[in-house]
Amino acid sequence: MIKTVLLIVLTGPWVVLNAAELYRYYNQQGVLVTTDTPPPDAATNDYEVVNESGRLLRIVSALDRDAELSRNQSKRDNYLLSSFSSVNEIQSLKERKVQLLMREIEQLENNLAALATRENKIYFDAANIELSGEVVPASVSQQLQLLEGARVELTDTLAQRREEHAALEKLYKGYISRFRLLKEDSN
């Protein structure tokens, strides 16, 4: 009896933690909808989060989201005003970060070029082995597969760094614009 009660007490919280959250809202036709994805108009309308048995867990209000966005903007504004005294400082930081990222991109491009050169040499050597009438060792195929995997990984990393570069440019453009606006408001 004690073991059963202890088992129920110990597993009880885990069952609650694993319960799925569902979203309940009224659609545009006024029909009550319960689904496992947030409503399509969640940015503008309130909705409820319920558990699988329909028990209300919390209400998500559009006003709450607006207040959260406002708090986040306030934090960013404080960061800008406390970290920088001029647009030139923001620009300098951006240039340093871009320079570091561009070095990494250049290194990745160089690594890809070196990999391609190595791959071409292996293909050339394999072709010479075949032309001499010998069988190309299986290790050559394994080396080429490894190089292919490395090339895919490097290409993916390079694409990520290029995306980071574009995001960094956009972020600092926004910082500069917002900083100018904040400085205008304070004058």
CSV table of C-alpha atoms in Angstrom, one decimal:
chain,number,residue,atom,x,y,z
A,1,MET,CA,0.0,0.0,0.0
A,2,ILE,CA,2.8,2.5,1.0
A,3,LYS,CA,4.7,1.6,-2.2
A,4,THR,CA,1.7,2.2,-4.4
A,5,VAL,CA,1.0,5.6,-2.8
A,6,LEU,CA,4.7,6.5,-3.0
A,7,LEU,CA,4.8,5.5,-6.7
A,8,ILE,CA,1.7,7.7,-7.4
A,9,VAL,CA,3.2,10.7,-5.5
A,10,LEU,CA,6.6,10.3,-7.3
A,11,THR,CA,5.1,9.9,-10.8
A,12,GLY,CA,2.4,12.4,-10.4
A,13,PRO,CA,4.5,15.5,-11.2
A,14,TRP,CA,6.1,13.9,-14.2
A,15,VAL,CA,2.7,13.1,-15.7
A,16,VAL,CA,1.7,16.7,-15.3
A,17,LEU,CA,5.0,17.9,-16.8
A,18,ASN,CA,4.5,15.7,-19.9
A,19,ALA,CA,0.9,16.7,-20.5
A,20,ALA,CA,0.4,18.3,-23.9
A,21,GLU,CA,-0.6,21.9,-24.1
A,22,LEU,CA,-3.5,22.7,-26.4
A,23,TYR,CA,-4.7,26.1,-27.6
A,24,ARG,CA,-8.3,27.1,-27.4
A,25,TYR,CA,-9.7,30.1,-29.2
A,26,TYR,CA,-12.7,31.4,-31.2
A,27,ASN,CA,-12.0,31.5,-35.0
A,28,GLN,CA,-13.3,34.2,-37.3
A,29,GLN,CA,-16.7,32.5,-37.7
A,30,GLY,CA,-17.1,32.4,-33.9
A,31,VAL,CA,-16.6,28.7,-33.5
A,32,LEU,CA,-14.6,27.5,-30.5
A,33,VAL,CA,-11.5,25.7,-31.7
A,34,THR,CA,-9.0,23.5,-29.7
A,35,THR,CA,-5.8,22.6,-31.5
A,36,ASP,CA,-2.2,21.7,-30.8
A,37,THR,CA,-0.9,24.8,-32.6
A,38,PRO,CA,-1.4,28.5,-31.6
A,39,PRO,CA,-4.1,30.3,-33.5
A,40,PRO,CA,-3.2,32.0,-36.8
A,41,ASP,CA,-4.1,35.4,-35.4
A,42,ALA,CA,-2.3,34.9,-32.1
A,43,ALA,CA,-0.4,38.2,-32.5
A,44,THR,CA,-3.7,40.2,-32.4
A,45,ASN,CA,-6.2,38.1,-30.4
A,46,ASP,CA,-6.2,36.4,-27.0
A,47,TYR,CA,-6.3,32.7,-26.6
A,48,GLU,CA,-6.3,30.1,-23.9
A,49,VAL,CA,-3.7,27.4,-23.2
A,50,VAL,CA,-5.4,24.2,-21.8
A,51,ASN,CA,-4.3,20.7,-21.0
A,52,GLU,CA,-5.5,17.5,-22.7
A,53,SER,CA,-8.6,17.3,-20.3
A,54,GLY,CA,-9.6,20.9,-21.2
A,55,ARG,CA,-8.4,22.5,-17.9
A,56,LEU,CA,-7.3,26.1,-18.3
A,57,LEU,CA,-3.6,26.5,-17.7
A,58,ARG,CA,-3.3,30.2,-18.7
A,59,ILE,CA,-4.7,32.9,-20.9
A,60,VAL,CA,-2.3,34.5,-23.4
A,61,SER,CA,-3.4,38.1,-24.0
A,62,ALA,CA,-2.4,40.3,-27.0
A,63,LEU,CA,-1.8,43.0,-24.4
A,64,ASP,CA,0.7,40.8,-22.6
A,65,ARG,CA,2.6,40.2,-25.8
A,66,ASP,CA,2.6,44.0,-26.5
A,67,ALA,CA,3.9,44.6,-23.0
A,68,GLU,CA,6.6,42.0,-23.5
A,69,LEU,CA,7.7,43.5,-26.8
A,70,SER,CA,7.8,46.9,-25.1
A,71,ARG,CA,10.0,45.5,-22.3
A,72,ASN,CA,12.3,44.0,-24.8
A,73,GLN,CA,12.6,47.2,-26.7
A,74,SER,CA,13.3,49.1,-23.5
A,75,LYS,CA,16.1,46.6,-22.7
A,76,ARG,CA,17.6,47.2,-26.2
A,77,ASP,CA,17.3,50.9,-25.8
A,78,ASN,CA,19.1,50.8,-22.4
A,79,TYR,CA,21.8,48.7,-23.9
A,80,LEU,CA,22.4,51.1,-26.7
A,81,LEU,CA,22.4,54.2,-24.5
A,82,SER,CA,24.6,52.7,-21.8
A,83,SER,CA,27.0,51.1,-24.2
A,84,PHE,CA,27.6,53.7,-26.9
A,85,SER,CA,28.0,57.4,-26.9
A,86,SER,CA,28.0,57.9,-30.6
A,87,VAL,CA,27.1,56.3,-33.9
A,88,ASN,CA,30.8,56.0,-34.7
A,89,GLU,CA,31.2,53.7,-31.7
A,90,ILE,CA,28.4,51.4,-32.9
A,91,GLN,CA,29.9,51.5,-36.4
A,92,SER,CA,33.4,50.6,-35.0
A,93,LEU,CA,32.0,47.6,-33.1
A,94,LYS,CA,30.1,46.5,-36.2
A,95,GLU,CA,33.2,46.8,-38.3
A,96,ARG,CA,35.3,44.7,-35.8
A,97,LYS,CA,32.6,42.0,-35.7
A,98,VAL,CA,32.2,42.0,-39.5
A,99,GLN,CA,36.0,41.8,-39.9
A,100,LEU,CA,36.2,38.8,-37.6
A,101,LEU,CA,33.4,37.1,-39.4
A,102,MET,CA,34.8,37.8,-42.8
A,103,ARG,CA,38.2,36.3,-41.7
A,104,GLU,CA,36.3,33.2,-40.7
A,105,ILE,CA,34.4,33.1,-44.1
A,106,GLU,CA,37.7,33.6,-45.9
A,107,GLN,CA,39.3,30.7,-44.0
A,108,LEU,CA,36.3,28.5,-44.8
A,109,GLU,CA,36.6,29.4,-48.5
A,110,ASN,CA,40.3,28.6,-48.4
A,111,ASN,CA,39.6,25.3,-46.7
A,112,LEU,CA,37.0,24.4,-49.4
A,113,ALA,CA,39.5,25.3,-52.1
A,114,ALA,CA,42.2,23.1,-50.5
A,115,LEU,CA,39.7,20.3,-50.1
A,116,ALA,CA,38.8,20.5,-53.8
A,117,THR,CA,42.5,20.4,-54.8
A,118,ARG,CA,43.1,17.3,-52.6
A,119,GLU,CA,40.0,15.7,-54.1
A,120,ASN,CA,41.1,16.4,-57.6
A,121,LYS,CA,44.6,14.9,-56.9
A,122,ILE,CA,43.0,11.7,-55.5
A,123,TYR,CA,40.8,11.4,-58.6
A,124,PHE,CA,43.9,12.0,-60.8
A,125,ASP,CA,45.9,9.4,-59.0
A,126,ALA,CA,42.9,6.9,-59.2
A,127,ALA,CA,42.6,7.6,-63.0
A,128,ASN,CA,46.4,6.9,-63.4
A,129,ILE,CA,46.0,3.6,-61.5
A,130,GLU,CA,43.1,2.5,-63.7
A,131,LEU,CA,45.0,3.5,-66.9
A,132,SER,CA,47.9,1.3,-65.8
A,133,GLY,CA,45.5,-1.6,-65.7
A,134,GLU,CA,45.5,-2.0,-61.9
A,135,VAL,CA,42.5,-2.0,-59.6
A,136,VAL,CA,41.9,1.2,-57.6
A,137,PRO,CA,42.1,0.3,-53.9
A,138,ALA,CA,38.9,0.6,-51.8
A,139,SER,CA,40.7,3.0,-49.5
A,140,VAL,CA,40.6,5.6,-52.4
A,141,SER,CA,36.8,5.5,-52.3
A,142,GLN,CA,36.8,5.8,-48.6
A,143,GLN,CA,39.1,8.9,-48.8
A,144,LEU,CA,36.7,10.4,-51.4
A,145,GLN,CA,33.7,9.8,-49.2
A,146,LEU,CA,35.5,11.4,-46.2
A,147,LEU,CA,36.3,14.4,-48.3
A,148,GLU,CA,32.8,14.6,-49.6
A,149,GLY,CA,31.5,14.7,-46.0
A,150,ALA,CA,34.0,17.3,-45.1
A,151,ARG,CA,33.0,19.4,-48.1
A,152,VAL,CA,29.3,19.2,-47.2
A,153,GLU,CA,30.1,20.2,-43.6
A,154,LEU,CA,32.3,23.1,-44.7
A,155,THR,CA,29.7,24.3,-47.2
A,156,ASP,CA,27.0,24.3,-44.6
A,157,THR,CA,29.2,26.2,-42.1
A,158,LEU,CA,30.1,28.7,-44.8
A,159,ALA,CA,26.4,29.2,-45.6
A,160,GLN,CA,25.7,29.8,-41.9
A,161,ARG,CA,28.5,32.3,-41.6
A,162,ARG,CA,27.2,34.2,-44.6
A,163,GLU,CA,23.7,34.3,-43.0
A,164,GLU,CA,25.3,35.5,-39.8
A,165,HIS,CA,27.0,38.2,-41.8
A,166,ALA,CA,23.7,39.4,-43.3
A,167,ALA,CA,22.0,39.3,-39.9
A,168,LEU,CA,24.9,41.2,-38.3
A,169,GLU,CA,24.6,43.9,-40.9
A,170,LYS,CA,20.9,44.2,-40.4
A,171,LEU,CA,21.3,44.2,-36.6
A,172,TYR,CA,23.8,47.0,-36.5
A,173,LYS,CA,21.9,49.0,-39.1
A,174,GLY,CA,18.9,48.8,-36.7
A,175,TYR,CA,21.1,49.7,-33.8
A,176,ILE,CA,22.4,52.8,-35.6
A,177,SER,CA,18.9,53.8,-36.7
A,178,ARG,CA,17.4,53.3,-33.2
A,179,PHE,CA,20.4,55.1,-31.5
A,180,ARG,CA,19.9,58.1,-33.7
A,181,LEU,CA,16.2,58.2,-32.9
A,182,LEU,CA,16.9,57.9,-29.1
A,183,LYS,CA,19.4,60.7,-29.3
A,184,GLU,CA,17.0,62.9,-31.2
A,185,ASP,CA,14.3,62.3,-28.6
A,186,SER,CA,16.7,63.1,-25.7
A,187,ASN,CA,17.6,66.5,-27.3
